[in-house]
Amino acid sequence: MAGDSTAGAPKRPPRLPARAGTPTARPRHAPPETARAPGPARRATPETAPGPARRATPETAPGSLRRQGATPEAGAPGQRRAEARTGPIPAQSHGPHAAEGLIRLNAATAHDAEAALLACCGSRRWAQRLAAHRPYPTLDALLAAADEASYDLSGADLDEALADETSACLPPGTPAAARTAWRAAHAEYESRFRHAFVICLDGHRPEERLNQALSAIHTRMSHPAETERAIAADELRRLARSRLSRLVTGPGHPNSPSVLV
């Protein structure tokens, strides 16, 4: 129709009514709905609360004995290692007399020290070497130095030391038959090897020593000369250790005649 002003203009389709159950259009600037967690909200605890992580301590570290309410077992490896690092140095087992004797030996003049050491072993080079290496902090250090000096003895040094040895004395009250047997055996030994019979009996009880000496002298007389010389050198080393211990820890001359008691 010529009078209609809307002729030729596109027609807007009519708006349909909203169907039941169909979501309505969301406003452009409306905030989105937040998802609601099912169930009641849990209160945050120190373990679950946000914040910087706490450094584990020995009390709270996983597996800690203290955290579990237990105490470390005595003698546990870790405890023993800690005690070994921080514990006091154990005292020497030789007693206060050893310290006093070492002080005297360390403070003696070279001449006096060599004289005292010669009473322990008849090799002059052995005594001079020990005197020159003073001071010794412990008896064990002195005995270790004596062993090294004994092992380093030359043939001439060993001859000198063996020549300084004398026959052991028998204790009072020894039966006459035992005295006769000992003297005869020792004379035979000296005739064969050209030096005194040397033996250290520190590991035997007094009542056993005479029988041990008699048994040893008869056994060793059957040795070749070189074998017996090596045995005598080691017995001399052991005797020197024993005499050094007496020199440092007790009164008296260390090389008084050896007694089988």
PDB file of C-alpha atoms in Angstrom, residues 42-249:
ATOM      1  CA  ARG A  42      36.777 -27.494  57.334  1.00  0.00           C
ATOM      2  CA  ARG A  43      38.658 -25.249  59.736  1.00  0.00           C
ATOM      3  CA  ALA A  44      42.222 -24.574  58.675  1.00  0.00           C
ATOM      4  CA  THR A  45      44.827 -26.098  61.042  1.00  0.00           C
ATOM      5  CA  PRO A  46      48.514 -25.123  61.529  1.00  0.00           C
ATOM      6  CA  GLU A  47      49.416 -28.045  59.324  1.00  0.00           C
ATOM      7  CA  THR A  48      47.039 -27.013  56.485  1.00  0.00           C
ATOM      8  CA  ALA A  49      46.994 -23.245  56.849  1.00  0.00           C
ATOM      9  CA  PRO A  50      48.676 -21.368  54.015  1.00  0.00           C
ATOM     10  CA  GLY A  51      51.925 -19.590  54.668  1.00  0.00           C
ATOM     11  CA  PRO A  52      55.694 -20.147  54.443  1.00  0.00           C
ATOM     12  CA  ALA A  53      56.883 -23.709  54.969  1.00  0.00           C
ATOM     13  CA  ARG A  54      58.401 -24.371  58.402  1.00  0.00           C
ATOM     14  CA  ARG A  55      61.900 -25.844  58.614  1.00  0.00           C
ATOM     15  CA  ALA A  56      61.980 -29.307  60.076  1.00  0.00           C
ATOM     16  CA  THR A  57      63.825 -29.587  63.399  1.00  0.00           C
ATOM     17  CA  PRO A  58      65.277 -32.692  65.059  1.00  0.00           C
ATOM     18  CA  GLU A  59      62.140 -32.768  67.197  1.00  0.00           C
ATOM     19  CA  THR A  60      59.709 -32.526  64.239  1.00  0.00           C
ATOM     20  CA  ALA A  61      61.665 -34.223  61.466  1.00  0.00           C
ATOM     21  CA  PRO A  62      60.016 -37.369  60.089  1.00  0.00           C
ATOM     22  CA  GLY A  63      61.171 -40.449  61.916  1.00  0.00           C
ATOM     23  CA  SER A  64      62.558 -38.457  64.847  1.00  0.00           C
ATOM     24  CA  LEU A  65      62.701 -40.462  68.048  1.00  0.00           C
ATOM     25  CA  ARG A  66      61.795 -37.408  70.104  1.00  0.00           C
ATOM     26  CA  ARG A  67      58.723 -36.715  67.983  1.00  0.00           C
ATOM     27  CA  GLN A  68      57.489 -40.197  68.692  1.00  0.00           C
ATOM     28  CA  GLY A  69      58.060 -39.768  72.407  1.00  0.00           C
ATOM     29  CA  ALA A  70      60.996 -42.209  72.500  1.00  0.00           C
ATOM     30  CA  THR A  71      64.570 -41.660  73.618  1.00  0.00           C
ATOM     31  CA  PRO A  72      67.711 -42.845  71.782  1.00  0.00           C
ATOM     32  CA  GLU A  73      68.903 -46.250  72.804  1.00  0.00           C
ATOM     33  CA  ALA A  74      72.139 -46.287  74.754  1.00  0.00           C
ATOM     34  CA  GLY A  75      75.062 -47.219  72.577  1.00  0.00           C
ATOM     35  CA  ALA A  76      73.281 -46.483  69.289  1.00  0.00           C
ATOM     36  CA  PRO A  77      75.749 -45.983  66.407  1.00  0.00           C
ATOM     37  CA  GLY A  78      75.010 -42.283  65.994  1.00  0.00           C
ATOM     38  CA  GLN A  79      75.288 -41.688  69.708  1.00  0.00           C
ATOM     39  CA  ARG A  80      78.594 -43.566  69.877  1.00  0.00           C
ATOM     40  CA  ARG A  81      80.006 -41.521  66.997  1.00  0.00           C
ATOM     41  CA  ALA A  82      78.944 -38.268  68.654  1.00  0.00           C
ATOM     42  CA  GLU A  83      80.504 -39.324  71.941  1.00  0.00           C
ATOM     43  CA  ALA A  84      83.694 -40.282  70.126  1.00  0.00           C
ATOM     44  CA  ARG A  85      83.875 -36.796  68.640  1.00  0.00           C
ATOM     45  CA  THR A  86      82.977 -34.799  71.750  1.00  0.00           C
ATOM     46  CA  GLY A  87      83.863 -37.056  74.683  1.00  0.00           C
ATOM     47  CA  PRO A  88      86.946 -36.554  76.838  1.00  0.00           C
ATOM     48  CA  ILE A  89      90.190 -38.255  75.935  1.00  0.00           C
ATOM     49  CA  PRO A  90      90.442 -41.434  78.047  1.00  0.00           C
ATOM     50  CA  ALA A  91      93.117 -41.435  80.705  1.00  0.00           C
ATOM     51  CA  GLN A  92      96.138 -43.668  80.318  1.00  0.00           C
ATOM     52  CA  SER A  93      95.734 -47.018  82.022  1.00  0.00           C
ATOM     53  CA  HIS A  94      99.208 -47.042  83.544  1.00  0.00           C
ATOM     54  CA  GLY A  95      98.335 -44.832  86.529  1.00  0.00           C
ATOM     55  CA  PRO A  96      99.860 -41.654  87.980  1.00  0.00           C
ATOM     56  CA  HIS A  97     103.259 -43.244  88.633  1.00  0.00           C
ATOM     57  CA  ALA A  98     103.796 -43.606  84.880  1.00  0.00           C
ATOM     58  CA  ALA A  99     103.263 -39.872  84.396  1.00  0.00           C
ATOM     59  CA  GLU A 100     105.681 -39.046  87.213  1.00  0.00           C
ATOM     60  CA  GLY A 101     108.296 -41.440  85.865  1.00  0.00           C
ATOM     61  CA  LEU A 102     107.961 -40.024  82.360  1.00  0.00           C
ATOM     62  CA  ILE A 103     108.401 -36.492  83.703  1.00  0.00           C
ATOM     63  CA  ARG A 104     111.627 -37.541  85.399  1.00  0.00           C
ATOM     64  CA  LEU A 105     112.905 -39.355  82.311  1.00  0.00           C
ATOM     65  CA  ASN A 106     111.997 -36.492  79.988  1.00  0.00           C
ATOM     66  CA  ALA A 107     113.635 -33.912  82.269  1.00  0.00           C
ATOM     67  CA  ALA A 108     116.855 -35.866  82.906  1.00  0.00           C
ATOM     68  CA  THR A 109     120.119 -34.861  81.301  1.00  0.00           C
ATOM     69  CA  ALA A 110     121.225 -36.809  78.246  1.00  0.00           C
ATOM     70  CA  HIS A 111     123.902 -38.584  80.298  1.00  0.00           C
ATOM     71  CA  ASP A 112     121.504 -39.604  83.077  1.00  0.00           C
ATOM     72  CA  ALA A 113     118.795 -40.676  80.648  1.00  0.00           C
ATOM     73  CA  GLU A 114     121.206 -42.856  78.659  1.00  0.00           C
ATOM     74  CA  ALA A 115     122.479 -44.473  81.859  1.00  0.00           C
ATOM     75  CA  ALA A 116     118.935 -45.333  82.947  1.00  0.00           C
ATOM     76  CA  LEU A 117     118.035 -46.652  79.506  1.00  0.00           C
ATOM     77  CA  LEU A 118     121.210 -48.762  79.291  1.00  0.00           C
ATOM     78  CA  ALA A 119     119.933 -50.599  82.353  1.00  0.00           C
ATOM     79  CA  CYS A 120     116.948 -51.681  80.248  1.00  0.00           C
ATOM     80  CA  CYS A 121     118.927 -52.784  77.191  1.00  0.00           C
ATOM     81  CA  GLY A 122     122.708 -53.092  76.958  1.00  0.00           C
ATOM     82  CA  SER A 123     123.006 -51.586  73.471  1.00  0.00           C
ATOM     83  CA  ARG A 124     124.484 -48.094  73.712  1.00  0.00           C
ATOM     84  CA  ARG A 125     123.014 -47.050  70.376  1.00  0.00           C
ATOM     85  CA  TRP A 126     119.575 -48.207  71.554  1.00  0.00           C
ATOM     86  CA  ALA A 127     119.841 -46.083  74.707  1.00  0.00           C
ATOM     87  CA  GLN A 128     121.161 -43.042  72.844  1.00  0.00           C
ATOM     88  CA  ARG A 129     118.358 -43.236  70.307  1.00  0.00           C
ATOM     89  CA  LEU A 130     115.635 -43.331  72.964  1.00  0.00           C
ATOM     90  CA  ALA A 131     117.251 -40.502  74.915  1.00  0.00           C
ATOM     91  CA  ALA A 132     117.510 -38.342  71.792  1.00  0.00           C
ATOM     92  CA  HIS A 133     113.815 -38.718  70.945  1.00  0.00           C
ATOM     93  CA  ARG A 134     112.515 -37.351  74.242  1.00  0.00           C
ATOM     94  CA  PRO A 135     110.082 -36.114  75.446  1.00  0.00           C
ATOM     95  CA  TYR A 136     107.580 -38.972  75.421  1.00  0.00           C
ATOM     96  CA  PRO A 137     103.951 -38.025  76.141  1.00  0.00           C
ATOM     97  CA  THR A 138     102.902 -41.477  77.389  1.00  0.00           C
ATOM     98  CA  LEU A 139     104.401 -44.785  78.409  1.00  0.00           C
ATOM     99  CA  ASP A 140     102.882 -46.326  75.290  1.00  0.00           C
ATOM    100  CA  ALA A 141     104.798 -43.851  73.132  1.00  0.00           C
ATOM    101  CA  LEU A 142     108.027 -44.736  74.947  1.00  0.00           C
ATOM    102  CA  LEU A 143     107.433 -48.473  74.494  1.00  0.00           C
ATOM    103  CA  ALA A 144     106.658 -48.020  70.795  1.00  0.00           C
ATOM    104  CA  ALA A 145     109.918 -46.116  70.328  1.00  0.00           C
ATOM    105  CA  ALA A 146     111.768 -48.866  72.206  1.00  0.00           C
ATOM    106  CA  ASP A 147     110.318 -51.511  69.885  1.00  0.00           C
ATOM    107  CA  GLU A 148     111.465 -49.597  66.808  1.00  0.00           C
ATOM    108  CA  ALA A 149     114.955 -49.193  68.239  1.00  0.00           C
ATOM    109  CA  SER A 150     115.100 -52.925  69.043  1.00  0.00           C
ATOM    110  CA  TYR A 151     114.060 -53.914  65.525  1.00  0.00           C
ATOM    111  CA  ASP A 152     116.770 -51.647  64.103  1.00  0.00           C
ATOM    112  CA  LEU A 153     119.637 -53.161  66.112  1.00  0.00           C
ATOM    113  CA  SER A 154     122.593 -54.144  63.982  1.00  0.00           C
ATOM    114  CA  GLY A 155     124.454 -57.404  64.535  1.00  0.00           C
ATOM    115  CA  ALA A 156     127.091 -55.610  66.607  1.00  0.00           C
ATOM    116  CA  ASP A 157     124.389 -53.827  68.642  1.00  0.00           C
ATOM    117  CA  LEU A 158     122.698 -57.152  69.376  1.00  0.00           C
ATOM    118  CA  ASP A 159     125.997 -58.743  70.410  1.00  0.00           C
ATOM    119  CA  GLU A 160     126.606 -55.829  72.784  1.00  0.00           C
ATOM    120  CA  ALA A 161     123.141 -56.137  74.312  1.00  0.00           C
ATOM    121  CA  LEU A 162     123.329 -59.927  74.724  1.00  0.00           C
ATOM    122  CA  ALA A 163     126.793 -59.676  76.291  1.00  0.00           C
ATOM    123  CA  ASP A 164     125.321 -57.381  78.951  1.00  0.00           C
ATOM    124  CA  GLU A 165     122.755 -59.989  80.030  1.00  0.00           C
ATOM    125  CA  THR A 166     123.361 -62.336  82.959  1.00  0.00           C
ATOM    126  CA  SER A 167     121.757 -65.559  84.049  1.00  0.00           C
ATOM    127  CA  ALA A 168     118.422 -65.196  85.799  1.00  0.00           C
ATOM    128  CA  CYS A 169     118.442 -65.705  89.549  1.00  0.00           C
ATOM    129  CA  LEU A 170     116.229 -68.303  91.146  1.00  0.00           C
ATOM    130  CA  PRO A 171     113.872 -67.170  93.917  1.00  0.00           C
ATOM    131  CA  PRO A 172     114.666 -67.965  97.546  1.00  0.00           C
ATOM    132  CA  GLY A 173     113.405 -71.342  98.646  1.00  0.00           C
ATOM    133  CA  THR A 174     113.960 -73.018  95.274  1.00  0.00           C
ATOM    134  CA  PRO A 175     114.733 -76.721  95.842  1.00  0.00           C
ATOM    135  CA  ALA A 176     118.350 -77.725  95.419  1.00  0.00           C
ATOM    136  CA  ALA A 177     117.499 -80.128  92.582  1.00  0.00           C
ATOM    137  CA  ALA A 178     115.861 -77.307  90.613  1.00  0.00           C
ATOM    138  CA  ARG A 179     118.876 -75.046  91.181  1.00  0.00           C
ATOM    139  CA  THR A 180     121.230 -77.741  89.928  1.00  0.00           C
ATOM    140  CA  ALA A 181     119.107 -78.419  86.837  1.00  0.00           C
ATOM    141  CA  TRP A 182     118.918 -74.715  86.004  1.00  0.00           C
ATOM    142  CA  ARG A 183     122.633 -74.076  86.374  1.00  0.00           C
ATOM    143  CA  ALA A 184     123.529 -77.098  84.249  1.00  0.00           C
ATOM    144  CA  ALA A 185     121.085 -76.147  81.497  1.00  0.00           C
ATOM    145  CA  HIS A 186     122.264 -72.539  81.445  1.00  0.00           C
ATOM    146  CA  ALA A 187     125.928 -73.515  81.290  1.00  0.00           C
ATOM    147  CA  GLU A 188     125.186 -75.785  78.328  1.00  0.00           C
ATOM    148  CA  TYR A 189     123.260 -73.005  76.588  1.00  0.00           C
ATOM    149  CA  GLU A 190     126.062 -70.467  77.053  1.00  0.00           C
ATOM    150  CA  SER A 191     128.607 -72.961  75.790  1.00  0.00           C
ATOM    151  CA  ARG A 192     126.556 -73.527  72.633  1.00  0.00           C
ATOM    152  CA  PHE A 193     125.448 -69.963  71.770  1.00  0.00           C
ATOM    153  CA  ARG A 194     128.087 -67.828  73.530  1.00  0.00           C
ATOM    154  CA  HIS A 195     125.638 -65.579  75.368  1.00  0.00           C
ATOM    155  CA  ALA A 196     123.259 -65.749  78.305  1.00  0.00           C
ATOM    156  CA  PHE A 197     119.852 -67.339  77.983  1.00  0.00           C
ATOM    157  CA  VAL A 198     117.307 -64.532  77.530  1.00  0.00           C
ATOM    158  CA  ILE A 199     113.608 -64.996  78.208  1.00  0.00           C
ATOM    159  CA  CYS A 200     110.729 -62.732  79.240  1.00  0.00           C
ATOM    160  CA  LEU A 201     108.212 -64.411  81.531  1.00  0.00           C
ATOM    161  CA  ASP A 202     105.815 -61.526  82.113  1.00  0.00           C
ATOM    162  CA  GLY A 203     102.798 -63.506  80.946  1.00  0.00           C
ATOM    163  CA  HIS A 204     103.247 -66.341  83.466  1.00  0.00           C
ATOM    164  CA  ARG A 205     102.375 -66.643  87.133  1.00  0.00           C
ATOM    165  CA  PRO A 206     105.312 -66.682  89.570  1.00  0.00           C
ATOM    166  CA  GLU A 207     104.852 -70.349  90.419  1.00  0.00           C
ATOM    167  CA  GLU A 208     104.998 -71.266  86.718  1.00  0.00           C
ATOM    168  CA  ARG A 209     108.098 -69.332  85.716  1.00  0.00           C
ATOM    169  CA  LEU A 210     110.817 -71.769  86.743  1.00  0.00           C
ATOM    170  CA  ASN A 211     109.207 -74.642  84.851  1.00  0.00           C
ATOM    171  CA  GLN A 212     108.625 -72.392  81.837  1.00  0.00           C
ATOM    172  CA  ALA A 213     112.272 -71.289  81.818  1.00  0.00           C
ATOM    173  CA  LEU A 214     113.575 -74.853  82.128  1.00  0.00           C
ATOM    174  CA  SER A 215     111.276 -76.064  79.360  1.00  0.00           C
ATOM    175  CA  ALA A 216     112.222 -73.155  77.072  1.00  0.00           C
ATOM    176  CA  ILE A 217     115.966 -73.479  77.559  1.00  0.00           C
ATOM    177  CA  HIS A 218     115.915 -77.189  76.708  1.00  0.00           C
ATOM    178  CA  THR A 219     113.769 -76.561  73.618  1.00  0.00           C
ATOM    179  CA  ARG A 220     115.849 -73.665  72.349  1.00  0.00           C
ATOM    180  CA  MET A 221     119.149 -75.524  72.736  1.00  0.00           C
ATOM    181  CA  SER A 222     118.072 -77.674  69.781  1.00  0.00           C
ATOM    182  CA  HIS A 223     117.713 -74.642  67.470  1.00  0.00           C
ATOM    183  CA  PRO A 224     120.252 -73.687  64.812  1.00  0.00           C
ATOM    184  CA  ALA A 225     122.369 -70.714  65.822  1.00  0.00           C
ATOM    185  CA  GLU A 226     120.618 -68.229  63.505  1.00  0.00           C
ATOM    186  CA  THR A 227     117.156 -69.311  64.641  1.00  0.00           C
ATOM    187  CA  GLU A 228     118.097 -68.988  68.291  1.00  0.00           C
ATOM    188  CA  ARG A 229     119.706 -65.609  67.683  1.00  0.00           C
ATOM    189  CA  ALA A 230     116.457 -64.275  66.234  1.00  0.00           C
ATOM    190  CA  ILE A 231     114.481 -65.665  69.179  1.00  0.00           C
ATOM    191  CA  ALA A 232     116.939 -64.176  71.663  1.00  0.00           C
ATOM    192  CA  ALA A 233     116.672 -60.774  69.952  1.00  0.00           C
ATOM    193  CA  ASP A 234     112.884 -60.769  70.315  1.00  0.00           C
ATOM    194  CA  GLU A 235     113.062 -61.909  73.946  1.00  0.00           C
ATOM    195  CA  LEU A 236     115.542 -59.091  74.544  1.00  0.00           C
ATOM    196  CA  ARG A 237     113.053 -56.625  73.035  1.00  0.00           C
ATOM    197  CA  ARG A 238     110.319 -57.876  75.356  1.00  0.00           C
ATOM    198  CA  LEU A 239     112.634 -57.696  78.354  1.00  0.00           C
ATOM    199  CA  ALA A 240     113.522 -54.099  77.462  1.00  0.00           C
ATOM    200  CA  ARG A 241     109.824 -53.196  77.406  1.00  0.00           C
ATOM    201  CA  SER A 242     109.284 -54.795  80.799  1.00  0.00           C
ATOM    202  CA  ARG A 243     112.267 -52.987  82.296  1.00  0.00           C
ATOM    203  CA  LEU A 244     111.182 -49.659  80.816  1.00  0.00           C
ATOM    204  CA  SER A 245     107.770 -50.086  82.424  1.00  0.00           C
ATOM    205  CA  ARG A 246     109.395 -50.729  85.801  1.00  0.00           C
ATOM    206  CA  LEU A 247     111.733 -47.775  85.289  1.00  0.00           C
ATOM    207  CA  VAL A 248     108.821 -45.422  84.661  1.00  0.00           C
ATOM    208  CA  THR A 249     106.129 -46.797  86.980  1.00  0.00           C
TER     209      THR A 249
END
